[in-house]
């Protein structure tokens, strides 16, 4: 079977306390419902949830969402270690892809939806990001910045698409729901594309525009 792994990587630092994590936690059941009740989508995709602050942790290991009754919640506290997130992501993807291949699956390049509301507090995060981008199962990264996130940093993290919240037109809580909706749409439409193409010529489906966000150019020099 051909599978497309999705990783939702969420900032759980102290600045996400209250409205931030509450909005994500409120949106996760909708994401779960949308995918788990659509057999053709659940069959072709796998989903994992990683949270990061001072450390990073796998909150939900990669799974078929139709086999889960619910997704775990995020909680906020600590600082914003991007490096911890990227190191854990690399290790997790490496183990996950090896396990899926071991089960006889064909695995597409993993997709990461990365979300942060702030600035990285660790010095070595760029090294960790470079190592993630250089290894054999390097993922496609779609990065979202909300609240106090820096557009240049979000652009640096992304290698596929980047979005920054339009703070004058939307609240962080609404922006977070739009982020979760965009991730859900990407999973559903990508799986639909896989089914239609039979795997050949498949293209990852990601929103060109997300309500309340500005799309950032990745044409960096």
C-alpha positions as a Markdown table, in Angstrom:
| # | Residue | x | y | z |
|---|---|---|---|---|
| 1 | Unk | 0.0 | 0.0 | 0.0 |
| 2 | Unk | 1.1 | 3.6 | -0.7 |
| 3 | Unk | 1.2 | 5.8 | 2.3 |
| 4 | Unk | 1.7 | 9.5 | 2.9 |
| 5 | Unk | 2.8 | 10.4 | 6.5 |
| 6 | Unk | 1.8 | 13.8 | 8.0 |
| 7 | Unk | 3.4 | 15.3 | 11.1 |
| 8 | Unk | 1.8 | 18.2 | 13.0 |
| 9 | Unk | 4.6 | 19.9 | 14.9 |
| 10 | Unk | 3.2 | 22.4 | 17.4 |
| 11 | Unk | 4.8 | 25.0 | 19.7 |
| 12 | Unk | 3.8 | 24.3 | 23.3 |
| 13 | Unk | 5.9 | 27.1 | 24.8 |
| 14 | Unk | 4.6 | 29.2 | 27.7 |
| 15 | Unk | 3.3 | 31.9 | 25.2 |
| 16 | Unk | 0.9 | 29.4 | 23.8 |
| 17 | Unk | -0.8 | 29.0 | 27.3 |
| 18 | Unk | -4.5 | 29.7 | 27.4 |
| 19 | Unk | -6.0 | 30.6 | 24.1 |
| 20 | Unk | -3.2 | 29.1 | 21.9 |
| 21 | Unk | -3.3 | 25.5 | 23.1 |
| 22 | Unk | -7.0 | 25.7 | 23.7 |
| 23 | Unk | -7.7 | 26.6 | 20.1 |
| 24 | Unk | -5.5 | 23.7 | 18.8 |
| 25 | Unk | -7.1 | 21.3 | 21.3 |
| 26 | Unk | -10.5 | 22.4 | 20.2 |
| 27 | Unk | -9.6 | 21.9 | 16.5 |
| 28 | Unk | -8.0 | 18.4 | 16.8 |
| 29 | Unk | -11.3 | 16.5 | 17.2 |
| 30 | Unk | -12.5 | 18.0 | 13.9 |
| 31 | Unk | -9.3 | 16.9 | 12.2 |
| 32 | Unk | -9.7 | 13.4 | 13.6 |
| 33 | Unk | -13.4 | 13.2 | 12.7 |
| 34 | Unk | -12.8 | 14.4 | 9.1 |
| 35 | Unk | -10.1 | 11.9 | 8.3 |
| 36 | Unk | -11.0 | 8.9 | 10.5 |
| 37 | Unk | -14.5 | 8.7 | 9.0 |
| 38 | Unk | -13.2 | 8.8 | 5.4 |
| 39 | Unk | -11.8 | 5.3 | 4.7 |
| 40 | Unk | -10.1 | 6.2 | 1.4 |
| 41 | Unk | -8.3 | 9.1 | 3.2 |
| 42 | Unk | -7.4 | 7.1 | 6.4 |
| 43 | Unk | -6.1 | 4.2 | 4.3 |
| 44 | Unk | -3.6 | 6.3 | 2.4 |
| 45 | Unk | -2.4 | 8.6 | 5.2 |
| 46 | Unk | -0.8 | 8.3 | 8.6 |
| 47 | Unk | -0.8 | 11.1 | 11.2 |
| 48 | Unk | 1.5 | 12.0 | 14.1 |
| 49 | Unk | 1.5 | 14.9 | 16.6 |
| 50 | Unk | 4.7 | 16.3 | 18.1 |
| 51 | Unk | 4.8 | 19.1 | 20.7 |
| 52 | Unk | 7.8 | 21.2 | 21.6 |
| 53 | Unk | 8.9 | 23.8 | 24.1 |
| 54 | Unk | 12.1 | 23.4 | 26.1 |
| 55 | Unk | 12.1 | 19.7 | 25.0 |
| 56 | Unk | 10.1 | 18.0 | 22.3 |
| 57 | Unk | 7.9 | 14.9 | 22.6 |
| 58 | Unk | 5.8 | 12.7 | 20.4 |
| 59 | Unk | 2.3 | 13.2 | 21.7 |
| 60 | Unk | 0.7 | 10.9 | 19.2 |
| 61 | Unk | 2.9 | 8.3 | 17.4 |
| 62 | Unk | 2.3 | 7.9 | 13.6 |
| 63 | Unk | -1.1 | 6.1 | 13.2 |
| 64 | Unk | -4.0 | 5.4 | 11.0 |
| 65 | Unk | -6.5 | 7.9 | 12.4 |
| 66 | Unk | -9.4 | 5.5 | 11.8 |
| 67 | Unk | -7.8 | 3.2 | 14.5 |
| 68 | Unk | -7.8 | 6.0 | 17.2 |
| 69 | Unk | -10.8 | 7.1 | 19.3 |
| 70 | Unk | -9.3 | 10.6 | 19.9 |
| 71 | Unk | -6.1 | 12.6 | 19.6 |
| 72 | Unk | -4.1 | 13.8 | 22.7 |
| 73 | Unk | -4.2 | 17.4 | 23.9 |
| 74 | Unk | -1.4 | 19.9 | 23.9 |
| 75 | Unk | -0.3 | 21.8 | 27.1 |
| 76 | Unk | 1.9 | 24.9 | 27.3 |
| 77 | Unk | 5.0 | 25.8 | 29.3 |
| 78 | Unk | 8.7 | 26.4 | 28.8 |
| 79 | Unk | 10.7 | 28.1 | 26.1 |
| 80 | Unk | 10.8 | 27.6 | 22.3 |
| 81 | Unk | 13.5 | 25.1 | 21.3 |
| 82 | Unk | 13.2 | 24.7 | 17.5 |
| 83 | Unk | 16.3 | 22.5 | 17.6 |
| 84 | Unk | 14.6 | 20.0 | 19.9 |
| 85 | Unk | 11.7 | 19.8 | 17.5 |
| 86 | Unk | 13.8 | 19.2 | 14.4 |
| 87 | Unk | 16.1 | 16.6 | 16.1 |
| 88 | Unk | 13.1 | 14.6 | 17.4 |
| 89 | Unk | 11.3 | 14.9 | 14.0 |
| 90 | Unk | 14.4 | 13.5 | 12.2 |
| 91 | Unk | 14.7 | 10.5 | 14.6 |
| 92 | Unk | 10.9 | 9.9 | 14.5 |
| 93 | Unk | 10.6 | 10.0 | 10.7 |
| 94 | Unk | 13.6 | 7.7 | 10.3 |
| 95 | Unk | 12.1 | 5.1 | 12.6 |
| 96 | Unk | 8.5 | 5.5 | 11.2 |
| 97 | Unk | 9.5 | 5.2 | 7.5 |
| 98 | Unk | 11.7 | 2.2 | 8.2 |
| 99 | Unk | 8.8 | 0.5 | 10.1 |
| 100 | Unk | 6.3 | 1.2 | 7.3 |
| 101 | Unk | 8.7 | -0.1 | 4.6 |
| 102 | Unk | 9.3 | -3.1 | 6.8 |
| 103 | Unk | 5.5 | -3.8 | 6.7 |
| 104 | Unk | 5.8 | -3.7 | 2.9 |
| 105 | Unk | 4.4 | -0.2 | 2.2 |
| 106 | Unk | 5.5 | 2.3 | -0.4 |
| 107 | Unk | 6.1 | 5.5 | 1.5 |
| 108 | Unk | 5.9 | 9.0 | 0.0 |
| 109 | Unk | 8.1 | 11.8 | 1.3 |
| 110 | Unk | 6.7 | 12.8 | 4.7 |
| 111 | Unk | 4.9 | 16.1 | 5.1 |
| 112 | Unk | 5.4 | 18.4 | 8.2 |
| 113 | Unk | 3.0 | 21.1 | 9.2 |
| 114 | Unk | 5.0 | 23.3 | 11.6 |
| 115 | Unk | 3.5 | 25.9 | 13.9 |
| 116 | Unk | 5.1 | 28.5 | 16.2 |
| 117 | Unk | 4.0 | 31.7 | 17.8 |
| 118 | Unk | 7.4 | 33.0 | 18.7 |
| 119 | Unk | 11.2 | 33.2 | 18.1 |
| 120 | Unk | 13.5 | 30.2 | 18.7 |
| 121 | Unk | 15.3 | 30.4 | 22.0 |
| 122 | Unk | 18.1 | 27.9 | 21.2 |
| 123 | Unk | 21.3 | 28.7 | 19.4 |
| 124 | Unk | 21.7 | 25.5 | 17.4 |
| 125 | Unk | 18.4 | 25.2 | 15.7 |
| 126 | Unk | 19.7 | 25.9 | 12.2 |
| 127 | Unk | 22.1 | 23.0 | 12.4 |
| 128 | Unk | 19.3 | 20.7 | 13.5 |
| 129 | Unk | 17.2 | 22.0 | 10.6 |
| 130 | Unk | 20.0 | 21.5 | 8.1 |
| 131 | Unk | 20.4 | 17.9 | 9.3 |
| 132 | Unk | 16.7 | 17.3 | 9.0 |
| 133 | Unk | 16.7 | 18.7 | 5.4 |
| 134 | Unk | 19.8 | 16.7 | 4.4 |
| 135 | Unk | 18.8 | 13.2 | 5.5 |
| 136 | Unk | 17.3 | 10.5 | 3.2 |
| 137 | Unk | 13.7 | 10.9 | 4.3 |
| 138 | Unk | 13.8 | 14.7 | 4.5 |
| 139 | Unk | 10.2 | 16.0 | 4.8 |
| 140 | Unk | 8.4 | 18.7 | 2.9 |
| 141 | Unk | 7.8 | 21.4 | 5.5 |
| 142 | Unk | 4.9 | 23.8 | 5.5 |
| 143 | Unk | 5.5 | 26.4 | 8.2 |
| 144 | Unk | 2.9 | 28.7 | 9.9 |
| 145 | Unk | 3.7 | 31.6 | 12.2 |
| 146 | Unk | 1.2 | 33.2 | 14.4 |
| 147 | Unk | 1.2 | 36.0 | 17.0 |
| 148 | Unk | 4.8 | 37.1 | 17.6 |
| 149 | Unk | 6.5 | 34.7 | 15.1 |
| 150 | Unk | 9.1 | 36.3 | 12.8 |
| 151 | Unk | 8.3 | 36.0 | 9.1 |
| 152 | Unk | 12.0 | 35.6 | 8.1 |
| 153 | Unk | 12.4 | 32.7 | 10.6 |
| 154 | Unk | 9.2 | 31.0 | 9.4 |
| 155 | Unk | 10.4 | 31.3 | 5.8 |
| 156 | Unk | 13.8 | 29.7 | 6.9 |
| 157 | Unk | 12.0 | 26.7 | 8.5 |
| 158 | Unk | 9.8 | 26.0 | 5.5 |
| 159 | Unk | 11.0 | 24.3 | 2.4 |
| 160 | Unk | 7.6 | 23.9 | 0.6 |
| 161 | Unk | 5.3 | 26.7 | 1.8 |
| 162 | Unk | 5.2 | 29.4 | 4.5 |
| 163 | Unk | 2.4 | 31.4 | 6.0 |
| 164 | Unk | 2.4 | 34.3 | 8.6 |
| 165 | Unk | -0.7 | 35.4 | 10.5 |
| 166 | Unk | -2.2 | 38.8 | 9.5 |
| 167 | Unk | -2.5 | 40.0 | 13.0 |
| 168 | Unk | -4.7 | 43.0 | 12.1 |
| 169 | Unk | -7.4 | 40.9 | 10.6 |
| 170 | Unk | -7.6 | 37.7 | 12.7 |
| 171 | Unk | -7.0 | 36.6 | 16.3 |
| 172 | Unk | -4.4 | 33.9 | 17.1 |
| 173 | Unk | -7.2 | 31.6 | 18.2 |
| 174 | Unk | -9.0 | 31.9 | 14.8 |
| 175 | Unk | -5.6 | 31.6 | 13.0 |
| 176 | Unk | -5.0 | 28.3 | 14.8 |
| 177 | Unk | -8.3 | 26.9 | 13.7 |
| 178 | Unk | -7.5 | 28.0 | 10.1 |
| 179 | Unk | -4.1 | 26.2 | 10.4 |
| 180 | Unk | -5.8 | 23.0 | 11.6 |
| 181 | Unk | -8.3 | 23.3 | 8.8 |
| 182 | Unk | -5.6 | 23.8 | 6.2 |
| 183 | Unk | -3.8 | 20.7 | 7.5 |
| 184 | Unk | -7.0 | 18.7 | 7.3 |
| 185 | Unk | -7.7 | 19.8 | 3.7 |
| 186 | Unk | -4.2 | 18.9 | 2.7 |
| 187 | Unk | -4.5 | 15.4 | 4.1 |
| 188 | Unk | -7.9 | 14.8 | 2.5 |
| 189 | Unk | -7.1 | 16.3 | -0.9 |
| 190 | Unk | -3.6 | 14.7 | -1.1 |
| 191 | Unk | -5.2 | 11.3 | -0.4 |
| 192 | Unk | -7.8 | 11.9 | -3.0 |
| 193 | Unk | -5.1 | 12.8 | -5.5 |
| 194 | Unk | -3.2 | 9.6 | -4.6 |
| 195 | Unk | -6.3 | 7.5 | -5.3 |
| 196 | Unk | -7.1 | 9.3 | -8.6 |
| 197 | Unk | -3.5 | 9.0 | -9.8 |
| 198 | Unk | -2.9 | 5.5 | -8.6 |
| 199 | Unk | 0.2 | 6.8 | -7.0 |
| 200 | Unk | 1.8 | 7.8 | -10.3 |
| 201 | Unk | 2.3 | 11.6 | -10.8 |
| 202 | Unk | 0.9 | 12.3 | -7.4 |
| 203 | Unk | 1.3 | 15.9 | -6.2 |
| 204 | Unk | 1.1 | 17.0 | -2.5 |
| 205 | Unk | -2.0 | 19.2 | -2.2 |
| 206 | Unk | -1.5 | 22.3 | 0.0 |
| 207 | Unk | -3.5 | 25.5 | 0.2 |
| 208 | Unk | -2.1 | 28.4 | -1.9 |
| 209 | Unk | -3.9 | 30.8 | 0.5 |
| 210 | Unk | -5.1 | 30.3 | 4.0 |
| 211 | Unk | -7.7 | 32.7 | 5.5 |
| 212 | Unk | -6.1 | 35.2 | 7.9 |
| 213 | Unk | -2.6 | 34.4 | 6.7 |
| 214 | Unk | -0.1 | 35.9 | 4.3 |
| 215 | Unk | 1.7 | 33.5 | 2.1 |
| 216 | Unk | 5.5 | 34.1 | 2.2 |
| 217 | Unk | 7.9 | 33.6 | -0.7 |
| 218 | Unk | 10.5 | 30.9 | -0.3 |
| 219 | Unk | 12.7 | 32.3 | -3.1 |
| 220 | Unk | 15.5 | 33.0 | -0.8 |
| 221 | Unk | 18.9 | 34.2 | -1.9 |
